[in-house]
């Protein structure tokens, strides 16, 4: 499969005297590196926005119906009622917190930012296979951001309803009939249409990325870069792209079906004879469970879309920081593939209490139990990678260790919910909230923090400040665990999720103090993120300059200049070995052996292509 | 400093274990019926047989996952500590690409454990959710039909003493209100110490029937009627909540499930009938029969 795509001479001739100008270079750029950085900065901003929504949720849970700082005065309606938020607003907050974090932060930061930046560099290509498609995939994010912003209630005025109480409020899962019939909730008016449009647009963006990544990885690898010499990041990105390509169309179809239910009255999901808020009985013969099946057919694989790339990146970073080959490269690849494959047949575990046929519950339970296996194998291999290593205790390594530790918790709490009878109790309680925050924040975001520090030098030619990085890490780690670990206990105590004021139920009254502690921890964590942003933007201009390979790593990306120019490599790389040959006895004087380094004493592994 | 980081990473799992150990004493654990604090009543405190089975399963999985959690974190601490030592003593990293034997071992052992959990729990699920394994008498005697709506629970009971001869007759009753039915809002009366069945439906959006202290949960899906099977083993009042987002008032959709022994339940139903059918003018004891007959007649003429 490996071919030489761009002979040096023609490439240089073509681009030598061509300056694209500021707009084409930095804004409507077709360069994968610029697009990746654009994605990264956009998602960092969205991370702060989604975090602010979460803090507002936490405020209500800790100090229900009290004056909300900042928002209380900002929103006129709230100022009139003493600055307290309304329950409709609360439902909008958690709906949009999840939507923003999933669709505008986690998925685009992994696939969009790191996928774009790393894929061509790590496989030794000069750009993506379809650069214009790549540019479009970024620019489709902005209409999506616009739609999601309108969905918070800003766009609801178009429907004649007051904005602050009419944001999309059916949860990020948007279960019909609540989401499908306008009269069901204030937020099921215009805002829900904006939400569905936003969802479709992020889908379009992801799909363009996915097609591009698959094509690039299959066709544009450097000479000698065989599939089993690819870094695990690339394997993870490749498998993620396949997952997206197969799962996403289902969500897009379901989204359009719901939109047409709402706009044209098609009743795919609406059964007849429902009496909602004294409006006319609904007409139809639809089935609300159909949405749940379609939605989770996408959204369960989406959970792995939100995790696999981080797993790949952490594998690469662990090998580089521990100066040691990854433990069990092939089992790592196979377990990634197994997670992706099994990921398609476990969606029913979101529906154990939904009234789905109980026999189906059993099959989904077995497949869900088995998906824990490849995850376990990965954890053991990461621990094996650190074993006997010589780790550099920098921000990158610390974040990677936190990733493993948090992923263990998230994986183990998943087993409770995979067990059907136990899930009957835990379904829709805070236990599940704890579980997915440990996976998506604890694992993925710590992986992303590590990734930002690790590849920042390649992006900007400067390194981020390690001391500030460690401070950010410590504060985030403490804040994270103090916020989310108690959620397990809340869930075990039977606190249902999505409650604006759980304390009106006597058996939950005593949990108020714990919620206040969690809210304060969440604020600490929120403040800590400014350290990351500050470090990021300061280092971009004033960080310590570094050379091509500041970490002495093996991957092809480290042979390009920092930052790489247009076309990435000044010398087209040829790959002679896998990316994890650290501390190899073949080179006794250094502890790394780059993929491009040709050992003269060793026979050339691929004599037909390397000249 | 390097060893401080190891301590940092080892401190939090230790704290997590300690917190979980004392959680029951702090009342941060499975809700108990009487709200007492402390482990005086043992570990299983759900007042329904399925709840006890769920609690047992929960504790089994908790033990297994705790062992894995502690084990993997000790391993993680050990390897990071070893790494710190390697740096201090200036050793090079071990050059290894893995071990086939280890991979096989840590594939087969977790697979066995997971398969064990998966198969072990099937019985519990089957007993409460698969129709053929539930007592037929209970299936034939629906206690009530519960209709969830924003944001309350409307409950309809069959006429006191009514017998259902066949499943078809139960289905007929579920089709719509029938003469003699009794109604209550946000109060579900259930007899204790026998398997019962209630039928759940929704009038508007999706809701979920959740009784934390019995560990019972079932979504109410618009357009469907879904049976819920459980048993209350101790008389008393239990919170009934909505567990599926149903709109702005989701959090306040609370009700009570009231369990009484057979006589108490019959008395409660009788009182409900009295309250429902007494118009305040005629003597209730005489009028009851007439009223039932006249309603039946009206239903026939319609």
mmCIF file of C-alpha atoms in Angstrom, chain A residues 191-524:
data_model
loop_
_atom_site.group_PDB
_atom_site.id
_atom_site.type_symbol
_atom_site.label_atom_id
_atom_site.label_comp_id
_atom_site.label_asym_id
_atom_site.label_seq_id
_atom_site.Cartn_x
_atom_site.Cartn_y
_atom_site.Cartn_z
ATOM 1 C CA UNK A 191 -35.208 25.949 20.303
ATOM 2 C CA UNK A 192 -35.541 22.224 19.649
ATOM 3 C CA UNK A 193 -35.431 22.861 15.882
ATOM 4 C CA UNK A 194 -32.225 24.841 16.329
ATOM 5 C CA UNK A 195 -30.825 22.013 18.410
ATOM 6 C CA UNK A 196 -31.639 19.424 15.737
ATOM 7 C CA UNK A 197 -30.106 21.612 13.030
ATOM 8 C CA UNK A 198 -26.973 22.052 15.124
ATOM 9 C CA UNK A 199 -26.756 18.306 15.608
ATOM 10 C CA UNK A 200 -27.040 17.717 11.867
ATOM 11 C CA UNK A 201 -24.340 20.279 11.122
ATOM 12 C CA UNK A 202 -21.798 18.800 13.552
ATOM 13 C CA UNK A 203 -22.666 15.485 11.908
ATOM 14 C CA UNK A 204 -21.841 16.896 8.473
ATOM 15 C CA UNK A 205 -18.583 18.255 9.836
ATOM 16 C CA UNK A 206 -17.641 14.911 11.415
ATOM 17 C CA UNK A 207 -18.546 12.985 8.303
ATOM 18 C CA UNK A 208 -16.322 15.132 6.082
ATOM 19 C CA UNK A 209 -13.487 14.604 8.540
ATOM 20 C CA UNK A 210 -14.124 10.881 8.734
ATOM 21 C CA UNK A 211 -14.003 10.323 4.963
ATOM 22 C CA UNK A 212 -10.838 12.368 4.789
ATOM 23 C CA UNK A 213 -9.069 10.504 7.588
ATOM 24 C CA UNK A 214 -9.866 7.077 6.165
ATOM 25 C CA UNK A 215 -8.668 8.016 2.699
ATOM 26 C CA UNK A 216 -5.542 9.707 3.986
ATOM 27 C CA UNK A 217 -4.526 6.869 6.269
ATOM 28 C CA UNK A 218 -5.148 4.209 3.640
ATOM 29 C CA UNK A 219 -3.528 5.963 0.683
ATOM 30 C CA UNK A 220 -0.981 8.482 1.807
ATOM 31 C CA UNK A 221 1.366 6.703 4.171
ATOM 32 C CA UNK A 222 5.057 7.335 3.665
ATOM 33 C CA UNK A 223 7.230 4.634 2.095
ATOM 34 C CA UNK A 224 7.823 1.884 4.621
ATOM 35 C CA UNK A 225 4.901 2.931 6.847
ATOM 36 C CA UNK A 226 3.064 -0.374 6.894
ATOM 37 C CA UNK A 227 -0.164 -0.725 8.865
ATOM 38 C CA UNK A 228 1.606 -2.349 11.782
ATOM 39 C CA UNK A 229 4.215 0.391 11.891
ATOM 40 C CA UNK A 230 1.553 3.029 12.413
ATOM 41 C CA UNK A 231 1.530 4.770 15.792
ATOM 42 C CA UNK A 232 -1.450 3.786 17.956
ATOM 43 C CA UNK A 233 -2.781 7.350 17.628
ATOM 44 C CA UNK A 234 -3.216 6.727 13.916
ATOM 45 C CA UNK A 235 -4.816 3.336 14.517
ATOM 46 C CA UNK A 236 -7.235 4.943 16.952
ATOM 47 C CA UNK A 237 -8.034 7.785 14.540
ATOM 48 C CA UNK A 238 -8.541 5.284 11.725
ATOM 49 C CA UNK A 239 -10.918 3.121 13.750
ATOM 50 C CA UNK A 240 -12.738 6.212 15.018
ATOM 51 C CA UNK A 241 -13.214 7.411 11.442
ATOM 52 C CA UNK A 242 -14.715 4.050 10.505
ATOM 53 C CA UNK A 243 -17.039 4.193 13.515
ATOM 54 C CA UNK A 244 -18.198 7.657 12.510
ATOM 55 C CA UNK A 245 -18.735 6.706 8.896
ATOM 56 C CA UNK A 246 -20.980 3.787 9.823
ATOM 57 C CA UNK A 247 -22.831 5.141 12.852
ATOM 58 C CA UNK A 248 -23.363 8.798 12.033
ATOM 59 C CA UNK A 249 -25.825 8.387 9.119
ATOM 60 C CA UNK A 250 -28.238 6.722 11.538
ATOM 61 C CA UNK A 251 -28.243 9.732 13.843
ATOM 62 C CA UNK A 252 -28.587 12.137 10.937
ATOM 63 C CA UNK A 253 -31.587 10.177 9.666
ATOM 64 C CA UNK A 254 -33.126 10.071 13.133
ATOM 65 C CA UNK A 255 -32.556 13.822 13.538
ATOM 66 C CA UNK A 256 -34.331 14.544 10.269
ATOM 67 C CA UNK A 257 -37.162 12.231 11.243
ATOM 68 C CA UNK A 258 -37.646 14.139 14.475
ATOM 69 C CA UNK A 259 -37.439 17.434 12.634
ATOM 70 C CA UNK A 260 -40.087 16.297 10.180
ATOM 71 C CA UNK A 261 -42.234 15.052 13.052
ATOM 72 C CA UNK A 262 -42.066 18.537 14.491
ATOM 73 C CA UNK A 263 -42.402 20.528 11.296
ATOM 74 C CA UNK A 264 -44.489 18.385 8.931
ATOM 75 C CA UNK A 265 -46.329 16.206 11.447
ATOM 76 C CA UNK A 266 -45.014 12.885 10.138
ATOM 77 C CA UNK A 267 -45.356 11.107 13.531
ATOM 78 C CA UNK A 268 -42.440 8.690 13.246
ATOM 79 C CA UNK A 269 -42.037 8.848 17.000
ATOM 80 C CA UNK A 270 -45.427 10.079 18.181
ATOM 81 C CA UNK A 271 -48.158 7.609 19.107
ATOM 82 C CA UNK A 272 -51.784 8.656 18.733
ATOM 83 C CA UNK A 273 -54.116 9.854 21.456
ATOM 84 C CA UNK A 274 -51.656 11.636 23.714
ATOM 85 C CA UNK A 275 -53.122 14.443 25.755
ATOM 86 C CA UNK A 276 -50.323 16.927 26.281
ATOM 87 C CA UNK A 277 -50.986 19.999 28.386
ATOM 88 C CA UNK A 278 -54.646 19.984 27.334
ATOM 89 C CA UNK A 279 -53.875 20.465 23.668
ATOM 90 C CA UNK A 280 -55.733 18.408 21.059
ATOM 91 C CA UNK A 281 -54.951 14.695 21.291
ATOM 92 C CA UNK A 282 -51.998 13.732 19.149
ATOM 93 C CA UNK A 283 -52.607 11.963 15.862
ATOM 94 C CA UNK A 284 -50.222 9.273 14.772
ATOM 95 C CA UNK A 285 -49.033 5.744 15.067
ATOM 96 C CA UNK A 286 -45.387 6.275 15.859
ATOM 97 C CA UNK A 287 -43.235 4.645 18.480
ATOM 98 C CA UNK A 288 -41.044 6.661 20.893
ATOM 99 C CA UNK A 289 -38.745 3.669 21.413
ATOM 100 C CA UNK A 290 -37.742 3.859 17.744
ATOM 101 C CA UNK A 291 -35.890 7.096 18.483
ATOM 102 C CA UNK A 292 -34.088 5.505 21.385
ATOM 103 C CA UNK A 293 -32.882 2.638 19.219
ATOM 104 C CA UNK A 294 -31.732 4.934 16.405
ATOM 105 C CA UNK A 295 -30.217 7.484 18.761
ATOM 106 C CA UNK A 296 -28.220 4.974 20.754
ATOM 107 C CA UNK A 297 -27.164 3.076 17.653
ATOM 108 C CA UNK A 298 -25.131 6.188 16.935
ATOM 109 C CA UNK A 299 -24.532 7.493 20.406
ATOM 110 C CA UNK A 300 -23.071 4.382 21.893
ATOM 111 C CA UNK A 301 -20.369 4.092 19.226
ATOM 112 C CA UNK A 302 -20.047 7.865 19.726
ATOM 113 C CA UNK A 303 -18.930 7.182 23.279
ATOM 114 C CA UNK A 304 -15.972 5.319 21.798
ATOM 115 C CA UNK A 305 -15.466 8.078 19.222
ATOM 116 C CA UNK A 306 -15.002 10.255 22.302
ATOM 117 C CA UNK A 307 -12.461 7.892 23.860
ATOM 118 C CA UNK A 308 -10.469 5.833 21.332
ATOM 119 C CA UNK A 309 -8.336 8.708 19.952
ATOM 120 C CA UNK A 310 -7.389 9.676 23.511
ATOM 121 C CA UNK A 311 -6.409 6.058 24.172
ATOM 122 C CA UNK A 312 -4.174 6.101 21.112
ATOM 123 C CA UNK A 313 -2.576 9.406 22.033
ATOM 124 C CA UNK A 314 -1.907 8.305 25.600
ATOM 125 C CA UNK A 315 -0.248 5.135 24.310
ATOM 126 C CA UNK A 316 2.132 7.212 22.199
ATOM 127 C CA UNK A 317 2.833 9.696 24.958
ATOM 128 C CA UNK A 318 3.444 6.989 27.562
ATOM 129 C CA UNK A 319 5.991 5.263 25.364
ATOM 130 C CA UNK A 320 7.766 8.558 24.720
ATOM 131 C CA UNK A 321 7.754 9.760 28.336
ATOM 132 C CA UNK A 322 8.721 6.350 29.759
ATOM 133 C CA UNK A 323 11.430 5.864 27.108
ATOM 134 C CA UNK A 324 10.150 2.356 26.528
ATOM 135 C CA UNK A 325 8.362 0.480 23.724
ATOM 136 C CA UNK A 326 4.615 0.210 24.143
ATOM 137 C CA UNK A 327 3.763 -3.034 25.908
ATOM 138 C CA UNK A 328 1.894 -5.343 23.533
ATOM 139 C CA UNK A 329 1.488 -3.237 20.394
ATOM 140 C CA UNK A 330 -0.650 -5.729 18.512
ATOM 141 C CA UNK A 331 -2.972 -6.523 21.441
ATOM 142 C CA UNK A 332 -3.438 -2.749 21.732
ATOM 143 C CA UNK A 333 -4.474 -2.548 18.062
ATOM 144 C CA UNK A 334 -6.740 -5.567 18.309
ATOM 145 C CA UNK A 335 -8.397 -4.291 21.465
ATOM 146 C CA UNK A 336 -9.084 -0.939 19.779
ATOM 147 C CA UNK A 337 -10.724 -2.837 16.929
ATOM 148 C CA UNK A 338 -12.636 -5.052 19.346
ATOM 149 C CA UNK A 339 -13.992 -2.045 21.226
ATOM 150 C CA UNK A 340 -15.142 -0.545 17.925
ATOM 151 C CA UNK A 341 -16.718 -3.777 16.711
ATOM 152 C CA UNK A 342 -18.501 -4.589 19.958
ATOM 153 C CA UNK A 343 -19.473 -0.918 20.226
ATOM 154 C CA UNK A 344 -22.068 -1.479 17.529
ATOM 155 C CA UNK A 345 -23.968 -4.173 19.408
ATOM 156 C CA UNK A 346 -24.232 -2.769 22.895
ATOM 157 C CA UNK A 347 -26.568 0.196 22.396
ATOM 158 C CA UNK A 348 -29.458 -1.591 24.129
ATOM 159 C CA UNK A 349 -27.826 -1.207 27.539
ATOM 160 C CA UNK A 350 -29.140 2.347 27.554
ATOM 161 C CA UNK A 351 -32.635 0.894 27.335
ATOM 162 C CA UNK A 352 -32.813 -1.790 30.021
ATOM 163 C CA UNK A 353 -35.688 -0.008 31.782
ATOM 164 C CA UNK A 354 -37.334 1.303 28.621
ATOM 165 C CA UNK A 355 -39.843 -1.467 28.119
ATOM 166 C CA UNK A 356 -37.796 -3.115 25.400
ATOM 167 C CA UNK A 357 -38.233 -6.914 25.246
ATOM 168 C CA UNK A 358 -36.558 -8.279 28.424
ATOM 169 C CA UNK A 359 -34.909 -11.094 26.462
ATOM 170 C CA UNK A 360 -33.074 -8.476 24.386
ATOM 171 C CA UNK A 361 -31.838 -7.043 27.660
ATOM 172 C CA UNK A 362 -29.936 -10.262 28.286
ATOM 173 C CA UNK A 363 -28.107 -10.280 24.953
ATOM 174 C CA UNK A 364 -27.178 -6.634 25.297
ATOM 175 C CA UNK A 365 -25.981 -7.338 28.815
ATOM 176 C CA UNK A 366 -23.592 -10.060 27.642
ATOM 177 C CA UNK A 367 -22.153 -7.936 24.823
ATOM 178 C CA UNK A 368 -21.781 -4.994 27.204
ATOM 179 C CA UNK A 369 -19.935 -7.140 29.734
ATOM 180 C CA UNK A 370 -17.603 -8.354 27.008
ATOM 181 C CA UNK A 371 -16.714 -4.844 25.851
ATOM 182 C CA UNK A 372 -15.092 -4.345 29.242
ATOM 183 C CA UNK A 373 -12.525 -6.959 28.236
ATOM 184 C CA UNK A 374 -10.589 -5.028 25.545
ATOM 185 C CA UNK A 375 -10.669 -1.996 27.849
ATOM 186 C CA UNK A 376 -9.125 -4.085 30.618
ATOM 187 C CA UNK A 377 -6.445 -5.378 28.247
ATOM 188 C CA UNK A 378 -5.546 -1.810 27.339
ATOM 189 C CA UNK A 379 -5.213 -0.796 30.990
ATOM 190 C CA UNK A 380 -2.922 -3.740 31.729
ATOM 191 C CA UNK A 381 -0.787 -2.889 28.716
ATOM 192 C CA UNK A 382 -0.450 0.757 29.763
ATOM 193 C CA UNK A 383 0.676 -0.327 33.208
ATOM 194 C CA UNK A 384 3.040 -2.767 31.477
ATOM 195 C CA UNK A 385 4.406 0.125 29.417
ATOM 196 C CA UNK A 386 5.291 2.144 32.504
ATOM 197 C CA UNK A 387 6.808 -0.918 34.187
ATOM 198 C CA UNK A 388 10.594 -0.895 33.955
ATOM 199 C CA UNK A 389 10.507 2.493 32.254
ATOM 200 C CA UNK A 390 12.440 5.621 33.012
ATOM 201 C CA UNK A 391 9.633 8.147 33.110
ATOM 202 C CA UNK A 392 10.120 11.862 32.745
ATOM 203 C CA UNK A 393 7.892 13.302 35.459
ATOM 204 C CA UNK A 394 6.525 16.152 33.379
ATOM 205 C CA UNK A 395 2.993 17.402 32.819
ATOM 206 C CA UNK A 396 2.510 14.963 29.954
ATOM 207 C CA UNK A 397 3.382 11.882 31.964
ATOM 208 C CA UNK A 398 1.307 12.980 34.954
ATOM 209 C CA UNK A 399 -1.753 13.590 32.814
ATOM 210 C CA UNK A 400 -1.286 10.185 31.179
ATOM 211 C CA UNK A 401 -1.118 8.427 34.550
ATOM 212 C CA UNK A 402 -4.249 10.319 35.604
ATOM 213 C CA UNK A 403 -5.874 9.124 32.380
ATOM 214 C CA UNK A 404 -5.204 5.497 33.300
ATOM 215 C CA UNK A 405 -6.321 5.942 36.888
ATOM 216 C CA UNK A 406 -9.559 7.715 35.943
ATOM 217 C CA UNK A 407 -10.283 5.299 33.121
ATOM 218 C CA UNK A 408 -10.055 2.387 35.556
ATOM 219 C CA UNK A 409 -12.762 3.985 37.702
ATOM 220 C CA UNK A 410 -14.957 4.799 34.715
ATOM 221 C CA UNK A 411 -14.555 1.306 33.332
ATOM 222 C CA UNK A 412 -15.327 -0.425 36.602
ATOM 223 C CA UNK A 413 -18.414 1.654 37.343
ATOM 224 C CA UNK A 414 -19.633 0.666 33.886
ATOM 225 C CA UNK A 415 -19.837 -2.969 34.997
ATOM 226 C CA UNK A 416 -22.545 -2.078 37.523
ATOM 227 C CA UNK A 417 -24.683 -0.619 34.810
ATOM 228 C CA UNK A 418 -24.012 -3.443 32.387
ATOM 229 C CA UNK A 419 -25.564 -5.823 34.914
ATOM 230 C CA UNK A 420 -29.231 -5.539 33.995
ATOM 231 C CA UNK A 421 -30.857 -5.999 37.420
ATOM 232 C CA UNK A 422 -28.430 -3.570 39.057
ATOM 233 C CA UNK A 423 -29.030 -1.101 36.232
ATOM 234 C CA UNK A 424 -32.724 -1.167 37.043
ATOM 235 C CA UNK A 425 -31.781 0.666 40.202
ATOM 236 C CA UNK A 426 -28.913 2.792 38.855
ATOM 237 C CA UNK A 427 -30.479 3.821 35.562
ATOM 238 C CA UNK A 428 -30.946 7.606 35.423
ATOM 239 C CA UNK A 429 -29.378 8.196 38.824
ATOM 240 C CA UNK A 430 -26.200 10.137 39.588
ATOM 241 C CA UNK A 431 -24.233 6.888 39.416
ATOM 242 C CA UNK A 432 -24.413 7.054 35.634
ATOM 243 C CA UNK A 433 -23.460 10.741 35.745
ATOM 244 C CA UNK A 434 -20.377 9.782 37.759
ATOM 245 C CA UNK A 435 -19.580 6.962 35.338
ATOM 246 C CA UNK A 436 -19.574 8.943 32.123
ATOM 247 C CA UNK A 437 -17.801 11.924 33.630
ATOM 248 C CA UNK A 438 -15.003 9.599 34.734
ATOM 249 C CA UNK A 439 -14.713 8.285 31.196
ATOM 250 C CA UNK A 440 -15.279 11.468 29.209
ATOM 251 C CA UNK A 441 -13.674 14.018 31.485
ATOM 252 C CA UNK A 442 -11.437 11.884 33.668
ATOM 253 C CA UNK A 443 -10.049 9.815 30.849
ATOM 254 C CA UNK A 444 -10.506 11.745 27.609
ATOM 255 C CA UNK A 445 -9.839 15.270 28.848
ATOM 256 C CA UNK A 446 -6.744 14.299 30.840
ATOM 257 C CA UNK A 447 -5.546 12.602 27.665
ATOM 258 C CA UNK A 448 -6.269 15.802 25.753
ATOM 259 C CA UNK A 449 -4.423 17.933 28.322
ATOM 260 C CA UNK A 450 -1.422 15.639 27.942
ATOM 261 C CA UNK A 451 -1.758 15.797 24.159
ATOM 262 C CA UNK A 452 -1.836 19.597 24.159
ATOM 263 C CA UNK A 453 1.420 19.758 26.127
ATOM 264 C CA UNK A 454 3.032 17.011 24.043
ATOM 265 C CA UNK A 455 2.305 18.283 20.528
ATOM 266 C CA UNK A 456 2.274 22.003 21.325
ATOM 267 C CA UNK A 457 5.975 22.315 20.339
ATOM 268 C CA UNK A 458 5.167 20.846 16.945
ATOM 269 C CA UNK A 459 2.256 23.253 16.510
ATOM 270 C CA UNK A 460 4.044 26.465 17.434
ATOM 271 C CA UNK A 461 7.745 25.672 17.722
ATOM 272 C CA UNK A 462 7.675 26.584 21.430
ATOM 273 C CA UNK A 463 7.095 24.543 24.580
ATOM 274 C CA UNK A 464 4.453 25.193 27.204
ATOM 275 C CA UNK A 465 5.521 26.043 30.723
ATOM 276 C CA UNK A 466 5.855 22.799 32.668
ATOM 277 C CA UNK A 467 5.404 24.330 36.146
ATOM 278 C CA UNK A 468 2.138 25.997 35.197
ATOM 279 C CA UNK A 469 1.144 22.762 33.473
ATOM 280 C CA UNK A 470 1.711 20.828 36.690
ATOM 281 C CA UNK A 471 -0.262 23.367 38.711
ATOM 282 C CA UNK A 472 -3.117 23.051 36.248
ATOM 283 C CA UNK A 473 -2.893 19.294 36.471
ATOM 284 C CA UNK A 474 -2.919 19.130 40.278
ATOM 285 C CA UNK A 475 -5.835 21.549 40.652
ATOM 286 C CA UNK A 476 -7.856 19.858 37.930
ATOM 287 C CA UNK A 477 -7.178 16.401 39.319
ATOM 288 C CA UNK A 478 -8.211 17.353 42.851
ATOM 289 C CA UNK A 479 -11.197 19.390 41.673
ATOM 290 C CA UNK A 480 -12.280 16.627 39.345
ATOM 291 C CA UNK A 481 -12.234 13.843 41.908
ATOM 292 C CA UNK A 482 -13.879 15.953 44.609
ATOM 293 C CA UNK A 483 -16.639 16.856 42.159
ATOM 294 C CA UNK A 484 -17.302 13.531 40.539
ATOM 295 C CA UNK A 485 -16.375 10.805 43.011
ATOM 296 C CA UNK A 486 -19.192 11.762 45.422
ATOM 297 C CA UNK A 487 -21.601 11.373 42.502
ATOM 298 C CA UNK A 488 -21.187 7.603 42.850
ATOM 299 C CA UNK A 489 -22.450 7.904 46.411
ATOM 300 C CA UNK A 490 -25.319 10.163 45.368
ATOM 301 C CA UNK A 491 -26.306 7.573 42.794
ATOM 302 C CA UNK A 492 -26.124 4.726 45.289
ATOM 303 C CA UNK A 493 -28.329 6.841 47.568
ATOM 304 C CA UNK A 494 -30.883 6.925 44.764
ATOM 305 C CA UNK A 495 -30.628 10.548 43.612
ATOM 306 C CA UNK A 496 -32.173 10.750 40.131
ATOM 307 C CA UNK A 497 -30.353 12.871 37.570
ATOM 308 C CA UNK A 498 -31.830 15.986 35.943
ATOM 309 C CA UNK A 499 -33.613 17.111 39.112
ATOM 310 C CA UNK A 500 -33.677 20.865 39.620
ATOM 311 C CA UNK A 501 -34.371 20.448 43.333
ATOM 312 C CA UNK A 502 -33.998 16.897 44.649
ATOM 313 C CA UNK A 503 -34.247 17.979 48.279
ATOM 314 C CA UNK A 504 -38.027 18.233 48.268
ATOM 315 C CA UNK A 505 -38.007 14.437 48.582
ATOM 316 C CA UNK A 506 -37.341 13.557 52.233
ATOM 317 C CA UNK A 507 -34.951 10.646 51.597
ATOM 318 C CA UNK A 508 -32.622 12.971 49.632
ATOM 319 C CA UNK A 509 -32.606 15.934 52.021
ATOM 320 C CA UNK A 510 -29.362 15.021 53.729
ATOM 321 C CA UNK A 511 -27.426 15.050 50.440
ATOM 322 C CA UNK A 512 -27.440 18.862 50.191
ATOM 323 C CA UNK A 513 -24.138 19.290 52.054
ATOM 324 C CA UNK A 514 -22.367 16.882 49.775
ATOM 325 C CA UNK A 515 -23.676 18.711 46.736
ATOM 326 C CA UNK A 516 -22.378 21.991 48.119
ATOM 327 C CA UNK A 517 -18.930 20.456 48.577
ATOM 328 C CA UNK A 518 -19.057 19.185 44.987
ATOM 329 C CA UNK A 519 -20.057 22.585 43.635
ATOM 330 C CA UNK A 520 -17.160 24.291 45.387
ATOM 331 C CA UNK A 521 -14.790 21.657 43.969
ATOM 332 C CA UNK A 522 -16.251 22.202 40.506
ATOM 333 C CA UNK A 523 -15.577 25.931 40.805
ATOM 334 C CA UNK A 524 -11.970 25.203 41.737
#
